[in-house]
Amino acid sequence: MDAESTAASKGALVDLDEATCWSLLGPAGIGRLSWTSGGKPFVVPVNYRVSDGRLEVVTAAYSAIARECDDAFVALEADSTDAEHHAGWSVLVQGTAAIDFQHPSSDGPRPWPAGVRRQLLVITPASVTGRRLT
Amino acid sequence: MDAESTAASKGALVDLDEATCWSLLGPAGIGRLSWTSGGKPFVVPVNYRVSDGRLEVVTAAYSAIARECDDAFVALEADSTDAEHHAGWSVLVQGTAAIDFQHPSSDGPRPWPAGVRRQLLVITPASVTGRRLT
């Protein structure tokens, strides 16, 4: 099989508009929070919730997220992939994160790990982009 | 339900040793490649393969990955989550990435999108860490 016929049997990668990205993010979901510390990128899975055009993540008071992401430029990525059909989408939200100390700890998306988790990290998007592979 | 009983019904987050991390990464899989550009973290899903203790990702010659990740410190995260049981694991490989121009383009993990993708990005791990939520 030559390069052209291989390409023809594969999907196209198309950019998604912002409305589609928000629709794919939904009201809540699992994403990967990424930040930079000491010049190194870090990525951890988180449970997020969308509220008033911002993303909320609840974290432990003394976690790496609370320590590193307050007042930092971060990214939250969400995706869905279909290994059988080699299809899927991904959305990348980049923006400034801040710990909201006023927010009641009982509210917000619930983290899965046990322990006292009291801090709400709020990401205000500066850029929302996405791609779909069909 | 008070705070203690809430905690008791939730899982514990435990660190994984490096051998367990490699075992979870397996020979190949889907991960999220993260890098920093202009002070902003970027995250995209990629198809990776493990080879001789390094991670390989095939990318397009003129993609953001090829442009930004060559000779850069990057991270590749893989995870598996079970929404029903609020369980899962995540592995984070951090290291230096480099385009391997000598590598034949027909080899390496196959990217899903169509198009001519000729460059192999090789990540040499500096740190392999992981956590499991049980």
Short mmCIF file of C-alpha atoms in Angstrom, two decimals:
data_model
loop_
_atom_site.label_atom_id
_atom_site.label_comp_id
_atom_site.label_asym_id
_atom_site.label_seq_id
_atom_site.Cartn_x
_atom_site.Cartn_y
_atom_site.Cartn_z
CA MET A 1 0.00 0.00 0.00
CA ASP A 2 1.55 3.33 -1.00
CA ALA A 3 1.50 6.52 1.06
CA GLU A 4 -1.54 7.98 -0.72
CA SER A 5 -3.80 5.00 -0.27
CA THR A 6 -2.73 4.75 3.37
CA ALA A 7 -3.69 8.39 3.84
CA ALA A 8 -7.02 7.86 2.10
CA SER A 9 -7.99 5.11 4.53
CA LYS A 10 -7.35 7.39 7.50
CA GLY A 11 -9.43 10.17 9.03
CA ALA A 12 -9.11 13.90 8.75
CA LEU A 13 -8.16 16.09 11.68
CA VAL A 14 -10.40 19.16 11.83
CA ASP A 15 -10.39 22.15 14.18
CA LEU A 16 -13.48 22.62 16.32
CA ASP A 17 -15.14 25.95 17.05
CA GLU A 18 -15.42 27.12 20.64
CA ALA A 19 -19.15 26.32 20.99
CA THR A 20 -18.49 22.73 19.93
CA CYS A 21 -15.63 22.52 22.42
CA TRP A 22 -17.88 23.62 25.30
CA SER A 23 -20.52 21.16 24.16
CA LEU A 24 -17.98 18.33 24.24
CA LEU A 25 -16.73 19.39 27.69
CA GLY A 26 -20.34 19.11 28.91
CA PRO A 27 -21.41 20.14 32.40
CA ALA A 28 -18.68 18.03 34.02
CA GLY A 29 -16.21 15.29 33.26
CA ILE A 30 -12.73 13.88 33.64
CA GLY A 31 -9.88 15.92 32.22
CA ARG A 32 -6.15 16.31 32.62
CA LEU A 33 -4.86 19.37 34.38
CA SER A 34 -1.43 20.50 33.23
CA TRP A 35 0.90 23.11 34.66
CA THR A 36 4.57 23.98 34.48
CA SER A 37 6.86 23.88 37.49
CA GLY A 38 10.62 24.36 37.34
CA GLY A 39 10.41 24.28 33.55
CA LYS A 40 8.76 20.85 33.61
CA PRO A 41 5.22 20.06 32.49
CA PHE A 42 3.02 18.16 34.96
CA VAL A 43 -0.22 16.39 34.06
CA VAL A 44 -2.76 14.81 36.42
CA PRO A 45 -6.29 13.53 35.84
CA VAL A 46 -8.97 15.58 37.57
CA ASN A 47 -12.70 15.72 37.92
CA TYR A 48 -13.89 19.05 36.51
CA ARG A 49 -17.12 20.98 36.41
CA VAL A 50 -18.13 23.83 34.14
CA SER A 51 -19.69 26.82 35.90
CA ASP A 52 -20.41 30.19 34.29
CA GLY A 53 -17.90 29.65 31.53
CA ARG A 54 -15.16 28.66 33.95
CA LEU A 55 -13.78 25.27 34.96
CA GLU A 56 -13.77 24.18 38.59
CA VAL A 57 -11.57 21.52 40.16
CA VAL A 58 -11.62 20.64 43.86
CA THR A 59 -8.24 19.78 45.31
CA ALA A 60 -6.57 19.09 48.65
CA ALA A 61 -5.32 22.10 50.56
CA TYR A 62 -1.71 20.92 50.46
CA SER A 63 -1.66 19.11 47.11
CA ALA A 64 0.69 19.82 44.22
CA ILE A 65 -2.26 21.36 42.40
CA ALA A 66 -2.99 23.81 45.22
CA ARG A 67 0.71 24.61 45.60
CA GLU A 68 1.57 25.02 41.93
CA CYS A 69 -1.59 26.15 40.14
CA ASP A 70 -2.81 29.10 42.20
CA ASP A 71 -2.32 32.23 40.11
CA ALA A 72 -0.67 30.16 37.35
CA PHE A 73 -1.38 29.69 33.66
CA VAL A 74 -2.63 26.13 33.29
CA ALA A 75 -4.31 23.87 30.76
CA LEU A 76 -7.14 21.41 31.11
CA GLU A 77 -7.50 18.83 28.38
CA ALA A 78 -10.42 16.49 27.82
CA ASP A 79 -10.74 13.91 25.10
CA SER A 80 -12.56 10.84 23.90
CA THR A 81 -10.93 8.25 21.70
CA ASP A 82 -12.29 5.28 19.82
CA ALA A 83 -9.41 2.85 19.35
CA GLU A 84 -11.39 0.58 17.05
CA HIS A 85 -12.25 3.30 14.54
CA HIS A 86 -9.20 5.50 15.17
CA ALA A 87 -11.54 8.41 15.80
CA GLY A 88 -12.02 10.87 18.62
CA TRP A 89 -11.89 14.45 19.79
CA SER A 90 -9.84 16.53 22.16
CA VAL A 91 -10.45 19.92 23.73
CA LEU A 92 -7.76 22.11 25.31
CA VAL A 93 -8.70 24.92 27.68
CA GLN A 94 -5.82 27.23 28.57
CA GLY A 95 -6.20 29.93 31.15
CA THR A 96 -5.36 31.36 34.51
CA ALA A 97 -6.11 29.29 37.58
CA ALA A 98 -6.81 30.66 41.04
CA ILE A 99 -7.78 29.13 44.35
CA ASP A 100 -11.18 30.42 45.42
CA PHE A 101 -10.95 30.63 49.20
CA GLN A 102 -14.48 31.96 49.53
CA HIS A 103 -16.12 29.00 47.91
CA PRO A 104 -17.80 26.52 50.30
CA SER A 105 -15.92 23.22 50.29
CA SER A 106 -19.12 21.20 50.15
CA ASP A 107 -19.85 22.61 46.71
CA GLY A 108 -17.99 21.96 43.46
CA PRO A 109 -17.03 18.76 41.74
CA ARG A 110 -16.16 15.97 44.13
CA PRO A 111 -12.66 14.54 43.95
CA TRP A 112 -12.43 10.76 44.01
CA PRO A 113 -9.57 10.26 46.52
CA ALA A 114 -10.31 10.17 50.23
CA GLY A 115 -9.16 12.90 52.56
CA VAL A 116 -10.08 16.44 53.40
CA ARG A 117 -10.15 18.41 50.17
CA ARG A 118 -11.18 21.93 50.71
CA GLN A 119 -9.82 24.10 47.98
CA LEU A 120 -11.58 25.00 44.79
CA LEU A 121 -9.35 25.77 41.82
CA VAL A 122 -11.12 27.96 39.25
CA ILE A 123 -9.75 28.19 35.71
CA THR A 124 -10.76 31.26 33.71
CA PRO A 125 -10.28 30.31 30.04
CA ALA A 126 -8.12 32.48 27.81
CA SER A 127 -8.31 30.02 24.94
CA VAL A 128 -10.61 27.08 24.15
CA THR A 129 -9.57 24.98 21.17
CA GLY A 130 -10.30 21.49 19.98
CA ARG A 131 -9.88 19.00 17.20
CA ARG A 132 -11.89 16.08 15.95
CA LEU A 133 -10.59 13.09 14.06
CA THR A 134 -13.30 11.53 11.91
CA MET B 1 -22.78 11.92 56.78
CA ASP B 2 -19.82 13.53 58.54
CA ALA B 3 -16.38 14.13 57.08
CA GLU B 4 -14.85 10.93 58.49
CA SER B 5 -17.46 8.58 57.14
CA THR B 6 -17.28 10.34 53.78
CA ALA B 7 -13.54 9.75 53.73
CA ALA B 8 -13.96 6.12 54.75
CA SER B 9 -16.21 5.45 51.78
CA LYS B 10 -13.60 6.83 49.39
CA GLY B 11 -10.43 5.31 48.03
CA ALA B 12 -6.85 5.88 48.98
CA LEU B 13 -4.38 7.49 46.61
CA VAL B 14 -1.10 5.56 46.63
CA ASP B 15 2.18 6.18 44.81
CA LEU B 16 3.29 3.52 42.36
CA ASP B 17 6.84 2.28 41.92
CA GLU B 18 8.53 2.68 38.57
CA ALA B 19 8.19 -0.99 37.57
CA THR B 20 4.43 -0.81 38.11
CA CYS B 21 4.30 2.39 36.07
CA TRP B 22 6.02 0.72 33.10
CA SER B 23 3.73 -2.27 33.43
CA LEU B 24 0.68 0.02 33.27
CA LEU B 25 2.08 1.89 30.27
CA GLY B 26 2.36 -1.47 28.52
CA PRO B 27 4.03 -1.89 25.10
CA ALA B 28 1.89 0.87 23.59
CA GLY B 29 -1.18 2.95 24.24
CA ILE B 30 -2.89 6.31 24.15
CA GLY B 31 -1.39 9.07 26.28
CA ARG B 32 -1.34 12.84 26.50
CA LEU B 33 1.80 14.63 25.45
CA SER B 34 2.38 17.91 27.26
CA TRP B 35 4.91 20.65 26.61
CA THR B 36 5.35 24.29 27.47
CA SER B 37 5.44 27.02 24.85
CA GLY B 38 5.51 30.73 25.62
CA GLY B 39 4.89 29.92 29.27
CA LYS B 40 1.69 28.02 28.44
CA PRO B 41 1.15 24.30 28.87
CA PHE B 42 -0.15 22.38 25.84
CA VAL B 43 -1.67 18.90 25.95
CA VAL B 44 -2.63 16.65 23.05
CA PRO B 45 -3.59 12.99 22.88
CA VAL B 46 -1.04 10.79 21.15
CA ASN B 47 -0.46 7.18 20.27
CA TYR B 48 2.75 6.06 22.00
CA ARG B 49 4.97 3.01 21.94
CA VAL B 50 7.55 1.89 24.47
CA SER B 51 10.90 0.87 23.02
CA ASP B 52 14.09 0.19 25.00
CA GLY B 53 12.87 2.20 27.99
CA ARG B 54 11.96 5.18 25.87
CA LEU B 55 8.64 6.44 24.54
CA GLU B 56 8.08 6.94 20.83
CA VAL B 57 5.47 9.13 19.19
CA VAL B 58 5.14 9.59 15.43
CA THR B 59 4.16 13.08 14.37
CA ALA B 60 3.83 15.21 11.24
CA ALA B 61 6.93 16.98 10.01
CA TYR B 62 5.35 20.40 10.46
CA SER B 63 3.07 19.78 13.44
CA ALA B 64 3.11 21.70 16.71
CA ILE B 65 4.67 18.62 18.33
CA ALA B 66 7.56 18.56 15.85
CA ARG B 67 8.01 22.32 16.15
CA GLU B 68 7.80 22.61 19.93
CA CYS B 69 8.96 19.31 21.38
CA ASP B 70 12.30 18.68 19.68
CA ASP B 71 15.02 19.08 22.30
CA ALA B 72 12.41 20.11 24.89
CA PHE B 73 11.49 18.78 28.31
CA VAL B 74 8.06 17.20 27.93
CA ALA B 75 5.64 14.96 29.79
CA LEU B 76 3.58 12.03 28.64
CA GLU B 77 0.67 11.04 30.85
CA ALA B 78 -1.41 7.88 30.58
CA ASP B 79 -4.31 6.93 32.79
CA SER B 80 -7.31 4.70 33.21
CA THR B 81 -10.35 5.73 35.17
CA ASP B 82 -13.40 3.86 36.33
CA ALA B 83 -16.17 6.41 36.82
CA GLU B 84 -18.51 3.90 38.42
CA HIS B 85 -16.11 2.88 41.18
CA HIS B 86 -14.20 6.16 41.34
CA ALA B 87 -10.99 4.20 40.88
CA GLY B 88 -8.10 4.38 38.46
CA TRP B 89 -4.43 4.99 37.91
CA SER B 90 -2.25 7.55 36.21
CA VAL B 91 1.37 7.49 35.13
CA LEU B 92 3.48 10.55 34.33
CA VAL B 93 6.69 10.24 32.34
CA GLN B 94 8.78 13.40 32.25
CA GLY B 95 11.86 13.66 30.10
CA THR B 96 13.68 15.14 27.18
CA ALA B 97 12.17 14.72 23.73
CA ALA B 98 14.09 14.69 20.49
CA ILE B 99 13.18 14.13 16.86
CA ASP B 100 14.96 11.06 15.52
CA PHE B 101 15.70 11.92 11.91
CA GLN B 102 17.46 8.60 11.30
CA HIS B 103 14.46 6.49 12.15
CA PRO B 104 12.54 5.05 9.19
CA SER B 105 9.10 6.63 8.96
CA SER B 106 7.42 3.28 8.30
CA ASP B 107 8.37 2.11 11.78
CA GLY B 108 7.08 3.39 15.11
CA PRO B 109 3.55 3.80 16.42
CA ARG B 110 1.08 4.80 13.75
CA PRO B 111 -0.72 8.10 14.20
CA TRP B 112 -4.47 8.02 13.57
CA PRO B 113 -4.89 11.18 11.47
CA ALA B 114 -4.36 11.05 7.72
CA GLY B 115 -1.45 12.78 6.06
CA VAL B 116 2.24 12.27 5.69
CA ARG B 117 3.71 11.88 9.16
CA ARG B 118 7.36 11.23 9.00
CA GLN B 119 8.96 12.29 12.21
CA LEU B 120 9.55 10.13 15.22
CA LEU B 121 9.65 11.91 18.57
CA VAL B 122 11.61 9.94 21.17
CA ILE B 123 11.19 10.74 24.87
CA THR B 124 14.02 9.68 27.16
CA PRO B 125 12.52 9.48 30.66
CA ALA B 126 14.09 11.45 33.49
CA SER B 127 11.25 10.60 35.87
CA VAL B 128 8.50 7.97 35.85
CA THR B 129 5.88 8.35 38.56
CA GLY B 130 2.35 7.16 39.07
CA ARG B 131 -0.54 6.92 41.42
CA ARG B 132 -3.37 4.50 41.90
CA LEU B 133 -6.72 5.22 43.46
CA THR B 134 -8.28 2.09 44.90
#
